[in-house]
Amino acid sequence: MAWWWPLLLELLRVLPTWAGDELLNICMNAKHHKRVPGPEDKLYEECIPWKDNACCTLTTSWEAHLDVSPLYNFSLFHCGLLMPGCRKHFIQAICFYECSPNLGPWIRPVGSLGWEEAPSGQGERVVNAPLCQEDCEEWWEDCRMSYTCKSNWRGGWDWSQGKNRCPKGAQCLPFSHYFPTPADLCEKTWSNSFKASPERRNSGRCLQKWFEPAQGNPNVAVARLFASSAPSWELSYTLMVCSVFLPFLP
């Protein structure tokens, strides 16, 4: 057997582990995220579950709760006040997005995703992170009687007065008009940052946008599962190069 064959087998064994580990316990390259996750002395209200290991700071967690958040100068109240339960879901989603260190398998570069405009300082974003079925259903149920004027909140707003306003001609209608199903709300609001999963909580195959801190973070195991099975073009390319050139080495 050629000397390089055991080397190739070892690469096949360890490279998937390396690729998977790179996706775990990380913060995305974004304006309000820390460079690396770590504990915070205090986080505000709906962001508290990530206190022990967070990508957000106390300031970010506070700003996530404001009616017009300075994080992106975005107002949830563009069609009037939201129902309290609906507002709570959106704040939880913002905390999840800004604070969670368990989104690595779904982080993608902004420039490759066709955004109409990347927010300043936003190098990466999350795409198709699978939210548990109950998360989407409860979010939709608590918001269906609140009002909005758009189904995709990522772009197309009137920013002429410094914060988002409904574009000309857009009607303020119940959420259920723009989001007929729970999946529509989960997936369309922030342009496929989240994906409605058919899996349920505690299945180990979907993410919870909020959890009871005393029960531990269930998303750690979910991220590890998806990281270990995530396809990696870098890994495939490395293995292809090795398999082609190793036989020609002396």
Tab-separated table of C-alpha atoms in Angstrom:
chain	number	residue	atom	x	y	z
A	1	MET	CA	0.000	0.000	0.000
A	2	ALA	CA	1.327	3.465	-0.951
A	3	TRP	CA	2.628	5.562	1.960
A	4	TRP	CA	0.132	8.351	1.275
A	5	TRP	CA	-2.965	6.167	1.615
A	6	PRO	CA	-3.040	6.236	5.465
A	7	LEU	CA	-2.572	10.028	5.276
A	8	LEU	CA	-5.614	10.407	3.029
A	9	LEU	CA	-7.684	8.207	5.324
A	10	GLU	CA	-6.664	10.325	8.314
A	11	LEU	CA	-7.698	13.484	6.459
A	12	LEU	CA	-11.062	11.911	5.716
A	13	ARG	CA	-11.443	11.180	9.412
A	14	VAL	CA	-10.442	14.502	10.974
A	15	LEU	CA	-11.401	17.188	8.454
A	16	PRO	CA	-15.166	16.914	9.037
A	17	THR	CA	-14.518	17.439	12.749
A	18	TRP	CA	-12.414	20.511	12.073
A	19	ALA	CA	-15.047	21.936	9.720
A	20	GLY	CA	-17.844	21.296	12.218
A	21	ASP	CA	-15.977	22.785	15.192
A	22	GLU	CA	-15.444	26.049	13.299
A	23	LEU	CA	-19.219	26.538	13.257
A	24	LEU	CA	-19.713	26.140	17.002
A	25	ASN	CA	-19.795	28.801	19.714
A	26	ILE	CA	-19.115	31.751	17.412
A	27	CYS	CA	-20.482	35.237	16.786
A	28	MET	CA	-21.253	36.507	13.323
A	29	ASN	CA	-19.338	39.415	11.842
A	30	ALA	CA	-21.972	42.079	12.364
A	31	LYS	CA	-22.219	45.611	13.684
A	32	HIS	CA	-23.540	44.861	17.169
A	33	HIS	CA	-22.020	41.444	17.844
A	34	LYS	CA	-18.997	40.821	20.020
A	35	ARG	CA	-15.984	39.253	18.326
A	36	VAL	CA	-16.256	36.125	20.490
A	37	PRO	CA	-19.024	34.925	22.803
A	38	GLY	CA	-18.651	35.112	26.551
A	39	PRO	CA	-20.508	35.729	29.813
A	40	GLU	CA	-22.172	39.048	30.604
A	41	ASP	CA	-22.761	40.355	34.133
A	42	LYS	CA	-26.252	41.409	33.090
A	43	LEU	CA	-28.554	41.294	30.076
A	44	TYR	CA	-31.957	42.885	29.753
A	45	GLU	CA	-35.258	40.964	30.080
A	46	GLU	CA	-35.846	38.792	26.989
A	47	CYS	CA	-32.085	38.531	26.343
A	48	ILE	CA	-31.354	37.045	29.797
A	49	PRO	CA	-31.214	33.381	28.592
A	50	TRP	CA	-27.874	34.124	26.885
A	51	LYS	CA	-26.274	35.795	29.907
A	52	ASP	CA	-23.807	32.937	30.541
A	53	ASN	CA	-22.510	32.893	26.978
A	54	ALA	CA	-23.566	35.758	24.733
A	55	CYS	CA	-22.635	37.475	21.489
A	56	CYS	CA	-24.411	40.634	22.684
A	57	THR	CA	-23.609	43.216	25.329
A	58	LEU	CA	-25.874	44.754	27.967
A	59	THR	CA	-26.260	47.832	25.766
A	60	THR	CA	-27.357	45.770	22.771
A	61	SER	CA	-29.828	43.822	24.899
A	62	TRP	CA	-31.323	47.096	26.187
A	63	GLU	CA	-31.590	48.614	22.713
A	64	ALA	CA	-33.336	45.472	21.459
A	65	HIS	CA	-36.265	46.316	23.761
A	66	LEU	CA	-36.797	49.925	22.666
A	67	ASP	CA	-39.817	50.865	20.565
A	68	VAL	CA	-37.553	52.370	17.908
A	69	SER	CA	-34.410	50.323	18.356
A	70	PRO	CA	-31.164	52.193	17.616
A	71	LEU	CA	-29.712	48.840	16.536
A	72	TYR	CA	-31.143	49.457	13.050
A	73	ASN	CA	-33.401	52.509	13.629
A	74	PHE	CA	-36.265	50.093	13.077
A	75	SER	CA	-39.742	50.597	14.512
A	76	LEU	CA	-42.000	47.616	15.128
A	77	PHE	CA	-44.871	50.121	15.412
A	78	HIS	CA	-44.993	51.236	11.765
A	79	CYS	CA	-48.739	50.450	11.724
A	80	GLY	CA	-49.551	51.342	15.305
A	81	LEU	CA	-48.909	49.476	18.522
A	82	LEU	CA	-48.400	45.730	18.431
A	83	MET	CA	-50.287	43.456	20.781
A	84	PRO	CA	-48.067	42.902	23.863
A	85	GLY	CA	-47.586	39.194	23.129
A	86	CYS	CA	-46.628	39.955	19.534
A	87	ARG	CA	-44.099	42.586	20.564
A	88	LYS	CA	-42.570	40.118	23.029
A	89	HIS	CA	-42.004	37.541	20.274
A	90	PHE	CA	-40.196	40.080	18.104
A	91	ILE	CA	-37.967	41.178	20.980
A	92	GLN	CA	-37.163	37.530	21.708
A	93	ALA	CA	-36.276	37.029	18.044
A	94	ILE	CA	-33.992	40.081	18.104
A	95	CYS	CA	-32.287	38.835	21.278
A	96	PHE	CA	-31.872	35.407	19.713
A	97	TYR	CA	-30.323	36.895	16.585
A	98	GLU	CA	-28.036	39.326	18.403
A	99	CYS	CA	-27.045	37.207	21.421
A	100	SER	CA	-26.958	33.546	20.407
A	101	PRO	CA	-23.536	31.905	19.878
A	102	ASN	CA	-25.258	28.847	18.383
A	103	LEU	CA	-26.069	30.100	14.883
A	104	GLY	CA	-22.770	29.146	13.256
A	105	PRO	CA	-24.112	26.517	10.822
A	106	TRP	CA	-26.435	29.145	9.304
A	107	ILE	CA	-24.112	32.172	9.093
A	108	ARG	CA	-23.444	33.392	5.545
A	109	PRO	CA	-21.572	36.397	4.052
A	110	VAL	CA	-23.939	39.276	3.304
A	111	GLY	CA	-22.360	40.100	-0.055
A	112	SER	CA	-23.248	36.721	-1.555
A	113	LEU	CA	-26.950	36.840	-0.709
A	114	GLY	CA	-28.424	39.470	-3.005
A	115	TRP	CA	-29.602	41.923	-0.361
A	116	GLU	CA	-30.803	45.168	-1.860
A	117	GLU	CA	-28.412	46.886	0.568
A	118	ALA	CA	-26.227	45.535	3.355
A	119	PRO	CA	-26.626	47.439	6.645
A	120	SER	CA	-23.501	49.337	7.631
A	121	GLY	CA	-21.082	47.083	9.474
A	122	GLN	CA	-23.001	43.940	8.572
A	123	GLY	CA	-20.522	41.460	7.083
A	124	GLU	CA	-22.558	38.330	7.799
A	125	ARG	CA	-26.130	37.294	8.477
A	126	VAL	CA	-28.085	34.168	9.371
A	127	VAL	CA	-29.958	32.225	6.672
A	128	ASN	CA	-32.583	29.492	7.150
A	129	ALA	CA	-31.967	28.836	10.834
A	130	PRO	CA	-34.653	26.201	11.628
A	131	LEU	CA	-37.088	27.478	14.273
A	132	CYS	CA	-39.130	24.867	16.095
A	133	GLN	CA	-42.728	24.403	14.993
A	134	GLU	CA	-44.145	25.751	18.272
A	135	ASP	CA	-42.025	28.896	18.022
A	136	CYS	CA	-43.525	29.795	14.653
A	137	GLU	CA	-47.064	28.808	15.630
A	138	GLU	CA	-47.080	30.798	18.889
A	139	TRP	CA	-45.455	33.823	17.227
A	140	TRP	CA	-48.086	33.833	14.476
A	141	GLU	CA	-51.010	33.270	16.855
A	142	ASP	CA	-49.948	36.171	19.095
A	143	CYS	CA	-49.379	38.516	16.129
A	144	ARG	CA	-52.189	37.711	13.724
A	145	MET	CA	-54.396	40.565	14.984
A	146	SER	CA	-51.586	43.138	15.050
A	147	TYR	CA	-50.993	45.277	11.963
A	148	THR	CA	-48.196	45.640	9.428
A	149	CYS	CA	-47.880	46.811	5.822
A	150	LYS	CA	-45.215	44.483	4.380
A	151	SER	CA	-44.320	40.817	4.338
A	152	ASN	CA	-40.549	41.300	3.943
A	153	TRP	CA	-39.115	43.626	6.571
A	154	ARG	CA	-35.543	43.482	5.273
A	155	GLY	CA	-35.976	46.224	2.682
A	156	GLY	CA	-38.328	48.449	0.694
A	157	TRP	CA	-39.171	50.857	3.536
A	158	ASP	CA	-39.468	54.627	3.365
A	159	TRP	CA	-36.491	55.889	5.397
A	160	SER	CA	-36.937	59.576	4.519
A	161	GLN	CA	-37.578	60.530	8.159
A	162	GLY	CA	-34.776	58.459	9.661
A	163	LYS	CA	-36.772	55.391	10.629
A	164	ASN	CA	-38.787	52.858	8.676
A	165	ARG	CA	-42.212	53.944	7.457
A	166	CYS	CA	-44.592	52.070	5.203
A	167	PRO	CA	-43.823	52.621	1.517
A	168	LYS	CA	-46.269	54.672	-0.520
A	169	GLY	CA	-49.411	52.714	-1.341
A	170	ALA	CA	-48.789	49.950	1.245
A	171	GLN	CA	-51.826	49.254	3.411
A	172	CYS	CA	-51.736	48.529	7.114
A	173	LEU	CA	-53.572	45.221	7.465
A	174	PRO	CA	-53.615	42.406	10.037
A	175	PHE	CA	-50.503	40.212	10.112
A	176	SER	CA	-52.639	37.317	8.928
A	177	HIS	CA	-53.115	39.114	5.601
A	178	TYR	CA	-49.397	39.434	4.888
A	179	PHE	CA	-48.486	36.201	6.682
A	180	PRO	CA	-51.294	33.651	6.051
A	181	THR	CA	-49.450	30.851	7.876
A	182	PRO	CA	-46.972	30.556	10.773
A	183	ALA	CA	-44.285	29.533	8.274
A	184	ASP	CA	-44.863	32.750	6.305
A	185	LEU	CA	-44.251	34.848	9.405
A	186	CYS	CA	-41.128	32.951	10.462
A	187	GLU	CA	-39.557	32.915	7.013
A	188	LYS	CA	-40.611	36.135	5.290
A	189	THR	CA	-40.356	38.770	8.021
A	190	TRP	CA	-36.568	38.955	7.913
A	191	SER	CA	-35.980	37.555	4.435
A	192	ASN	CA	-35.348	33.905	5.311
A	193	SER	CA	-33.130	34.472	8.325
A	194	PHE	CA	-35.325	31.808	9.903
A	195	LYS	CA	-36.912	28.700	8.439
A	196	ALA	CA	-40.060	27.072	9.807
A	197	SER	CA	-39.062	23.590	10.892
A	198	PRO	CA	-41.543	20.701	11.122
A	199	GLU	CA	-39.583	19.503	14.163
A	200	ARG	CA	-40.851	20.247	17.651
A	201	ARG	CA	-39.108	21.530	20.757
A	202	ASN	CA	-36.922	18.990	22.549
A	203	SER	CA	-36.471	17.015	19.315
A	204	GLY	CA	-32.856	18.155	19.152
A	205	ARG	CA	-33.368	19.139	15.499
A	206	CYS	CA	-34.697	22.698	15.698
A	207	LEU	CA	-33.784	25.965	17.393
A	208	GLN	CA	-35.748	27.756	20.092
A	209	LYS	CA	-35.701	31.542	19.857
A	210	TRP	CA	-36.155	31.701	23.627
A	211	PHE	CA	-35.750	29.234	26.491
A	212	GLU	CA	-35.882	29.096	30.265
A	213	PRO	CA	-32.343	29.872	31.479
A	214	ALA	CA	-32.602	27.444	34.398
A	215	GLN	CA	-33.156	24.558	31.968
A	216	GLY	CA	-30.012	25.240	29.947
A	217	ASN	CA	-29.581	26.229	26.316
A	218	PRO	CA	-31.128	23.559	24.047
A	219	ASN	CA	-29.617	25.150	20.940
A	220	VAL	CA	-26.064	24.056	21.789
A	221	ALA	CA	-26.811	20.440	20.853
A	222	VAL	CA	-28.810	21.483	17.772
A	223	ALA	CA	-25.921	23.575	16.445
A	224	ARG	CA	-23.521	20.680	17.009
A	225	LEU	CA	-25.817	18.313	15.104
A	226	PHE	CA	-26.129	20.619	12.110
A	227	ALA	CA	-22.445	21.551	12.176
A	228	SER	CA	-21.406	17.885	12.022
A	229	SER	CA	-23.611	17.256	8.988
A	230	ALA	CA	-23.170	20.592	7.217
A	231	PRO	CA	-21.803	20.239	3.671
A	232	SER	CA	-18.535	22.096	3.209
A	233	TRP	CA	-17.261	22.976	-0.231
A	234	GLU	CA	-13.883	23.828	1.317
A	235	LEU	CA	-13.654	20.346	2.770
A	236	SER	CA	-14.713	18.685	-0.485
A	237	TYR	CA	-12.160	20.716	-2.432
A	238	THR	CA	-9.366	19.814	0.004
A	239	LEU	CA	-10.104	16.122	-0.207
A	240	MET	CA	-10.328	16.254	-3.998
A	241	VAL	CA	-6.934	17.943	-4.288
A	242	CYS	CA	-5.356	15.433	-1.921
A	243	SER	CA	-6.778	12.444	-3.764
A	244	VAL	CA	-5.570	13.775	-7.133
A	245	PHE	CA	-2.019	14.790	-6.223
A	246	LEU	CA	-0.948	12.366	-3.485
A	247	PRO	CA	-0.394	9.439	-5.896
A	248	PHE	CA	2.190	11.530	-7.755
A	249	LEU	CA	4.311	12.238	-4.698
A	250	PRO	CA	7.595	10.275	-4.468
